[in-house]
Amino acid sequence: MVTATMIFIGITLIAYIAVFFSVRKRRVVLKQRLDSYRPPASESKEARTKKNGKSIFANIDKSLRGKSAVNFIKRELNRANWSLKVSEFIVILILSATFVPLLVLLFTDNTTLTFFLVAAGVSFPFIYLKKRQAARRKLFAEQLLDAVTLISNSLKSGYSFLQSIDLVARELAPPISEEFHKTLQEIKLGISFEQAVNGLIERAGNDDLDLIMTSVNIQREVGGNLSEVLDKIAHTIRERVRIKGQIKTLTAQGRLSGTILSLLPVALGAFLFLINPDYISLLFKHPVGRILVLFAAVMQMIGMLLIRKIVDIKV
């Protein structure tokens, strides 16, 4: 037990030291990335930049580059606008999956609980990442109508499309201003317009934005009145938001019923446990009772998914 404790403390200290040095060298690495787009002043300066810019996480990222799982994590981090490297996220994932489970294993020797905590620790960073993505995607969708209207009006005033994007990046609030600013910076750094737009669509994950950028690409190839097209798209988005609001109102009773039906068995079981623990404890002590509890939990989850599927009407 002492040996396992020392090994765990050593691994934890190494991980935290790596995170510390990564944070310390973050500005150096950022400066290196920016300097890569500038002509080098001299060979010695470039050599010094390469020497000072390397860090533990940079080496890890270099060794992991090209892997499909790494590309997936990088894409998910970009969608959530989480300023972490893939290696840093992997370290967080390892710490989340090992720190608490090892403590529980050392002090309780409960293998079943340890495996459950490992699974929860692996899932937690991804769940948090998905929640950040969902919140950012929802806010982006709410701001998209204002952005389309602003771009259309600026085009009518004589601005080019890139100037209109710059206006959106300066005038609107995050996250839509951040995403358009990234796209504009990519274009300025030499990335083609189509690649920058595809990157914006991939980060945003919004179907209306895909429709807008498809119209822009078509207009760049064959010409046409882009502001008029954007006005029609804005009208479509406005009507879709209105219909979604009506659907949300009409399905409120179904969603509330699903929530009540999902929480009712848990609340009833807790109430029975408080007033008569011996009566309900048989479900958790007898093998047949455990099977029934597991079966009820599975059926409850299936019912929740079915109710969500029924009230989730696509527009």
GROMACS .gro file of C-alpha atoms in nm:
model
  315
    1MET     CA    1   0.000   0.000   0.000
    2VAL     CA    2   0.287   0.239   0.080
    3THR     CA    3   0.453   0.160  -0.254
    4ALA     CA    4   0.131   0.219  -0.445
    5THR     CA    5   0.082   0.547  -0.260
    6MET     CA    6   0.433   0.666  -0.345
    7ILE     CA    7   0.390   0.570  -0.712
    8PHE     CA    8   0.060   0.756  -0.728
    9ILE     CA    9   0.207   1.068  -0.563
   10GLY     CA   10   0.503   1.060  -0.802
   11ILE     CA   11   0.283   1.035  -1.112
   12THR     CA   12   0.059   1.314  -0.983
   13LEU     CA   13   0.357   1.542  -0.913
   14ILE     CA   14   0.500   1.480  -1.260
   15ALA     CA   15   0.166   1.565  -1.418
   16TYR     CA   16   0.127   1.885  -1.218
   17ILE     CA   17   0.487   1.991  -1.292
   18ALA     CA   18   0.420   1.937  -1.663
   19VAL     CA   19   0.106   2.151  -1.643
   20PHE     CA   20   0.300   2.421  -1.454
   21PHE     CA   21   0.576   2.442  -1.714
   22SER     CA   22   0.322   2.441  -1.994
   23VAL     CA   23   0.139   2.740  -1.847
   24ARG     CA   24   0.470   2.915  -1.790
   25LYS     CA   25   0.580   2.869  -2.149
   26ARG     CA   26   0.242   2.939  -2.308
   27ARG     CA   27   0.342   3.290  -2.414
   28VAL     CA   28   0.670   3.168  -2.558
   29VAL     CA   29   0.490   2.904  -2.765
   30LEU     CA   30   0.234   3.161  -2.881
   31LYS     CA   31   0.513   3.396  -2.986
   32GLN     CA   32   0.673   3.109  -3.177
   33ARG     CA   33   0.350   3.044  -3.366
   34LEU     CA   34   0.320   3.409  -3.460
   35ASP     CA   35   0.685   3.435  -3.561
   36SER     CA   36   0.642   3.140  -3.797
   37TYR     CA   37   0.436   3.368  -4.024
   38ARG     CA   38   0.710   3.634  -4.031
   39PRO     CA   39   1.035   3.624  -4.225
   40PRO     CA   40   1.321   3.529  -3.988
   41ALA     CA   41   1.553   3.815  -3.896
   42SER     CA   42   1.856   3.589  -3.871
   43GLU     CA   43   1.944   3.224  -3.839
   44SER     CA   44   2.058   3.261  -3.478
   45LYS     CA   45   1.732   3.422  -3.373
   46GLU     CA   46   1.533   3.142  -3.540
   47ALA     CA   47   1.747   2.883  -3.364
   48ARG     CA   48   1.692   3.053  -3.028
   49THR     CA   49   1.317   3.066  -3.089
   50LYS     CA   50   1.306   2.695  -3.168
   51LYS     CA   51   1.514   2.617  -2.864
   52ASN     CA   52   1.306   2.824  -2.621
   53GLY     CA   53   0.969   2.739  -2.774
   54LYS     CA   54   0.980   2.364  -2.711
   55SER     CA   55   0.797   2.231  -2.411
   56ILE     CA   56   0.682   1.898  -2.278
   57PHE     CA   57   0.336   1.932  -2.424
   58ALA     CA   58   0.473   2.050  -2.758
   59ASN     CA   59   0.680   1.733  -2.785
   60ILE     CA   60   0.379   1.522  -2.691
   61ASP     CA   61   0.165   1.700  -2.952
   62LYS     CA   62   0.435   1.639  -3.212
   63SER     CA   63   0.447   1.268  -3.134
   64LEU     CA   64   0.067   1.237  -3.144
   65ARG     CA   65   0.019   1.440  -3.461
   66GLY     CA   66  -0.176   1.267  -3.737
   67LYS     CA   67  -0.363   1.022  -3.516
   68SER     CA   68  -0.737   1.002  -3.580
   69ALA     CA   69  -0.824   1.020  -3.209
   70VAL     CA   70  -0.603   1.326  -3.169
   71ASN     CA   71  -0.770   1.497  -3.465
   72PHE     CA   72  -1.109   1.420  -3.311
   73ILE     CA   73  -1.009   1.572  -2.974
   74LYS     CA   74  -0.861   1.877  -3.147
   75ARG     CA   75  -1.182   1.930  -3.344
   76GLU     CA   76  -1.394   1.900  -3.030
   77LEU     CA   77  -1.172   2.148  -2.843
   78ASN     CA   78  -1.203   2.396  -3.130
   79ARG     CA   79  -1.581   2.364  -3.130
   80ALA     CA   80  -1.591   2.442  -2.759
   81ASN     CA   81  -1.334   2.725  -2.800
   82TRP     CA   82  -1.131   2.562  -2.525
   83SER     CA   83  -0.775   2.696  -2.542
   84LEU     CA   84  -0.608   2.367  -2.457
   85LYS     CA   85  -0.367   2.151  -2.648
   86VAL     CA   86  -0.455   1.791  -2.715
   87SER     CA   87  -0.177   1.679  -2.481
   88GLU     CA   88  -0.308   1.902  -2.202
   89PHE     CA   89  -0.657   1.760  -2.244
   90ILE     CA   90  -0.515   1.406  -2.232
   91VAL     CA   91  -0.334   1.488  -1.907
   92ILE     CA   92  -0.657   1.627  -1.761
   93LEU     CA   93  -0.835   1.311  -1.877
   94ILE     CA   94  -0.574   1.089  -1.709
   95LEU     CA   95  -0.587   1.285  -1.384
   96SER     CA   96  -0.967   1.279  -1.384
   97ALA     CA   97  -0.969   0.903  -1.441
   98THR     CA   98  -0.700   0.815  -1.184
   99PHE     CA   99  -0.684   1.066  -0.898
  100VAL     CA  100  -1.008   0.996  -0.710
  101PRO     CA  101  -1.033   0.624  -0.806
  102LEU     CA  102  -0.684   0.551  -0.676
  103LEU     CA  103  -0.760   0.727  -0.351
  104VAL     CA  104  -1.078   0.524  -0.313
  105LEU     CA  105  -0.891   0.203  -0.397
  106LEU     CA  106  -0.614   0.277  -0.146
  107PHE     CA  107  -0.841   0.365   0.144
  108THR     CA  108  -1.146   0.143   0.085
  109ASP     CA  109  -1.016  -0.145  -0.132
  110ASN     CA  110  -1.351  -0.138  -0.315
  111THR     CA  111  -1.278  -0.257  -0.669
  112THR     CA  112  -1.634  -0.216  -0.798
  113LEU     CA  113  -1.657   0.146  -0.683
  114THR     CA  114  -1.310   0.213  -0.826
  115PHE     CA  115  -1.407   0.092  -1.174
  116PHE     CA  116  -1.724   0.302  -1.156
  117LEU     CA  117  -1.522   0.612  -1.061
  118VAL     CA  118  -1.272   0.544  -1.341
  119ALA     CA  119  -1.556   0.533  -1.594
  120ALA     CA  120  -1.705   0.851  -1.446
  121GLY     CA  121  -1.363   1.020  -1.449
  122VAL     CA  122  -1.309   0.935  -1.816
  123SER     CA  123  -1.658   1.056  -1.907
  124PHE     CA  124  -1.655   1.383  -1.708
  125PRO     CA  125  -1.413   1.585  -1.931
  126PHE     CA  126  -1.603   1.483  -2.245
  127ILE     CA  127  -1.939   1.561  -2.083
  128TYR     CA  128  -1.812   1.904  -1.978
  129LEU     CA  129  -1.673   1.958  -2.329
  130LYS     CA  130  -2.007   1.869  -2.486
  131LYS     CA  131  -2.191   2.105  -2.251
  132ARG     CA  132  -1.959   2.390  -2.346
  133GLN     CA  133  -2.017   2.310  -2.712
  134ALA     CA  134  -2.395   2.301  -2.668
  135ALA     CA  135  -2.402   2.632  -2.480
  136ARG     CA  136  -2.175   2.798  -2.736
  137ARG     CA  137  -2.374   2.655  -3.028
  138LYS     CA  138  -2.702   2.780  -2.879
  139LEU     CA  139  -2.566   3.131  -2.824
  140PHE     CA  140  -2.419   3.132  -3.174
  141ALA     CA  141  -2.757   3.040  -3.323
  142GLU     CA  142  -2.924   3.323  -3.131
  143GLN     CA  143  -2.674   3.576  -3.268
  144LEU     CA  144  -2.673   3.448  -3.626
  145LEU     CA  145  -2.983   3.643  -3.732
  146ASP     CA  146  -2.825   3.972  -3.620
  147ALA     CA  147  -2.504   3.881  -3.801
  148VAL     CA  148  -2.685   3.803  -4.129
  149THR     CA  149  -2.881   4.127  -4.107
  150LEU     CA  150  -2.563   4.325  -4.038
  151ILE     CA  151  -2.378   4.162  -4.329
  152SER     CA  152  -2.671   4.225  -4.566
  153ASN     CA  153  -2.698   4.591  -4.465
  154SER     CA  154  -2.324   4.645  -4.495
  155LEU     CA  155  -2.325   4.490  -4.844
  156LYS     CA  156  -2.602   4.730  -4.944
  157SER     CA  157  -2.383   5.015  -4.815
  158GLY     CA  158  -2.101   4.917  -5.050
  159TYR     CA  159  -1.886   4.704  -4.823
  160SER     CA  160  -1.721   4.387  -4.951
  161PHE     CA  161  -1.800   4.054  -4.789
  162LEU     CA  162  -1.468   4.046  -4.601
  163GLN     CA  163  -1.531   4.398  -4.470
  164SER     CA  164  -1.875   4.282  -4.359
  165ILE     CA  165  -1.719   3.990  -4.172
  166ASP     CA  166  -1.479   4.231  -4.005
  167LEU     CA  167  -1.776   4.448  -3.905
  168VAL     CA  168  -1.947   4.147  -3.745
  169ALA     CA  169  -1.626   4.060  -3.560
  170ARG     CA  170  -1.602   4.414  -3.423
  171GLU     CA  171  -1.964   4.498  -3.349
  172LEU     CA  172  -2.126   4.178  -3.218
  173ALA     CA  173  -2.059   3.994  -2.894
  174PRO     CA  174  -1.891   3.655  -2.853
  175PRO     CA  175  -1.908   3.378  -2.958
  176ILE     CA  176  -2.007   3.482  -3.311
  177SER     CA  177  -1.758   3.769  -3.315
  178GLU     CA  178  -1.477   3.532  -3.211
  179GLU     CA  179  -1.560   3.280  -3.482
  180PHE     CA  180  -1.579   3.541  -3.759
  181HIS     CA  181  -1.257   3.698  -3.632
  182LYS     CA  182  -1.081   3.361  -3.654
  183THR     CA  183  -1.207   3.318  -4.009
  184LEU     CA  184  -1.087   3.664  -4.107
  185GLN     CA  185  -0.744   3.603  -3.953
  186GLU     CA  186  -0.711   3.272  -4.137
  187ILE     CA  187  -0.786   3.445  -4.468
  188LYS     CA  188  -0.530   3.716  -4.391
  189LEU     CA  189  -0.268   3.451  -4.312
  190GLY     CA  190  -0.306   3.298  -4.658
  191ILE     CA  191  -0.564   3.024  -4.612
  192SER     CA  192  -0.808   3.005  -4.900
  193PHE     CA  193  -1.156   3.148  -4.856
  194GLU     CA  194  -1.321   2.809  -4.898
  195GLN     CA  195  -1.100   2.643  -4.635
  196ALA     CA  196  -1.156   2.925  -4.386
  197VAL     CA  197  -1.533   2.910  -4.441
  198ASN     CA  198  -1.535   2.532  -4.401
  199GLY     CA  199  -1.345   2.571  -4.076
  200LEU     CA  200  -1.604   2.823  -3.955
  201ILE     CA  201  -1.890   2.589  -4.042
  202GLU     CA  202  -1.719   2.297  -3.869
  203ARG     CA  203  -1.655   2.495  -3.550
  204ALA     CA  204  -2.005   2.642  -3.537
  205GLY     CA  205  -2.203   2.331  -3.626
  206ASN     CA  206  -2.499   2.539  -3.744
  207ASP     CA  207  -2.711   2.443  -4.047
  208ASP     CA  208  -2.821   2.802  -4.113
  209LEU     CA  209  -2.459   2.915  -4.127
  210ASP     CA  210  -2.387   2.633  -4.373
  211LEU     CA  211  -2.671   2.763  -4.592
  212ILE     CA  212  -2.538   3.119  -4.571
  213MET     CA  213  -2.182   3.026  -4.661
  214THR     CA  214  -2.301   2.802  -4.945
  215SER     CA  215  -2.485   3.104  -5.087
  216VAL     CA  216  -2.172   3.314  -5.050
  217ASN     CA  217  -1.959   3.057  -5.234
  218ILE     CA  218  -2.214   3.034  -5.515
  219GLN     CA  219  -2.226   3.412  -5.544
  220ARG     CA  220  -1.844   3.427  -5.565
  221GLU     CA  221  -1.849   3.180  -5.855
  222VAL     CA  222  -2.151   3.285  -6.062
  223GLY     CA  223  -2.234   3.631  -5.926
  224GLY     CA  224  -2.567   3.769  -5.817
  225ASN     CA  225  -2.722   3.995  -5.557
  226LEU     CA  226  -2.583   3.853  -5.232
  227SER     CA  227  -2.760   4.101  -5.004
  228GLU     CA  228  -3.099   3.998  -5.145
  229VAL     CA  229  -3.018   3.630  -5.089
  230LEU     CA  230  -2.908   3.704  -4.732
  231ASP     CA  231  -3.232   3.893  -4.668
  232LYS     CA  232  -3.430   3.586  -4.773
  233ILE     CA  233  -3.215   3.363  -4.554
  234ALA     CA  234  -3.265   3.602  -4.262
  235HIS     CA  235  -3.641   3.584  -4.318
  236THR     CA  236  -3.619   3.202  -4.319
  237ILE     CA  237  -3.418   3.201  -3.995
  238ARG     CA  238  -3.663   3.445  -3.834
  239GLU     CA  239  -3.960   3.226  -3.926
  240ARG     CA  240  -3.780   2.915  -3.805
  241VAL     CA  241  -3.713   3.079  -3.468
  242ARG     CA  242  -4.080   3.175  -3.444
  243ILE     CA  243  -4.196   2.821  -3.525
  244LYS     CA  244  -3.948   2.674  -3.277
  245GLY     CA  245  -4.092   2.900  -3.008
  246GLN     CA  246  -4.444   2.782  -3.087
  247ILE     CA  247  -4.334   2.418  -3.081
  248LYS     CA  248  -4.157   2.471  -2.749
  249THR     CA  249  -4.477   2.617  -2.606
  250LEU     CA  250  -4.695   2.336  -2.737
  251THR     CA  251  -4.459   2.062  -2.614
  252ALA     CA  252  -4.403   2.216  -2.271
  253GLN     CA  253  -4.667   1.990  -2.114
  254GLY     CA  254  -4.507   1.679  -2.263
  255ARG     CA  255  -4.160   1.777  -2.146
  256LEU     CA  256  -4.292   1.854  -1.796
  257SER     CA  257  -4.475   1.520  -1.787
  258GLY     CA  258  -4.156   1.340  -1.887
  259THR     CA  259  -3.961   1.513  -1.611
  260ILE     CA  260  -4.225   1.430  -1.348
  261LEU     CA  261  -4.251   1.067  -1.460
  262SER     CA  262  -3.873   1.035  -1.451
  263LEU     CA  263  -3.833   1.180  -1.102
  264LEU     CA  264  -4.143   1.023  -0.947
  265PRO     CA  265  -4.001   0.670  -0.893
  266VAL     CA  266  -3.680   0.808  -0.741
  267ALA     CA  267  -3.871   1.044  -0.512
  268LEU     CA  268  -4.115   0.770  -0.409
  269GLY     CA  269  -3.830   0.531  -0.334
  270ALA     CA  270  -3.650   0.791  -0.123
  271PHE     CA  271  -3.972   0.869   0.066
  272LEU     CA  272  -4.033   0.500   0.142
  273PHE     CA  273  -3.672   0.461   0.252
  274LEU     CA  274  -3.713   0.749   0.498
  275ILE     CA  275  -4.037   0.630   0.657
  276ASN     CA  276  -3.968   0.254   0.649
  277PRO     CA  277  -3.611   0.152   0.556
  278ASP     CA  278  -3.665  -0.218   0.631
  279TYR     CA  279  -3.955  -0.236   0.387
  280ILE     CA  280  -3.763  -0.111   0.080
  281SER     CA  281  -3.416  -0.236   0.170
  282LEU     CA  282  -3.519  -0.584   0.054
  283LEU     CA  283  -3.496  -0.457  -0.304
  284PHE     CA  284  -3.124  -0.390  -0.258
  285LYS     CA  285  -3.038  -0.694  -0.046
  286HIS     CA  286  -3.218  -0.978  -0.226
  287PRO     CA  287  -3.079  -1.088  -0.568
  288VAL     CA  288  -3.424  -1.076  -0.725
  289GLY     CA  289  -3.475  -0.725  -0.587
  290ARG     CA  290  -3.147  -0.608  -0.740
  291ILE     CA  291  -3.249  -0.749  -1.077
  292LEU     CA  292  -3.583  -0.569  -1.051
  293VAL     CA  293  -3.412  -0.240  -0.961
  294LEU     CA  294  -3.175  -0.276  -1.256
  295PHE     CA  295  -3.462  -0.362  -1.490
  296ALA     CA  296  -3.663  -0.064  -1.362
  297ALA     CA  297  -3.365   0.170  -1.415
  298VAL     CA  298  -3.318   0.048  -1.772
  299MET     CA  299  -3.689   0.085  -1.851
  300GLN     CA  300  -3.685   0.430  -1.693
  301MET     CA  301  -3.399   0.538  -1.918
  302ILE     CA  302  -3.577   0.399  -2.224
  303GLY     CA  303  -3.893   0.587  -2.129
  304MET     CA  304  -3.701   0.912  -2.085
  305LEU     CA  305  -3.538   0.872  -2.426
  306LEU     CA  306  -3.873   0.798  -2.592
  307ILE     CA  307  -4.039   1.103  -2.435
  308ARG     CA  308  -3.749   1.324  -2.543
  309LYS     CA  309  -3.772   1.182  -2.894
  310ILE     CA  310  -4.146   1.250  -2.911
  311VAL     CA  311  -4.121   1.616  -2.800
  312ASP     CA  312  -3.806   1.685  -3.007
  313ILE     CA  313  -3.961   1.813  -3.330
  314LYS     CA  314  -3.715   1.919  -3.597
  315VAL     CA  315  -3.786   2.238  -3.789
   0.00000   0.00000   0.00000
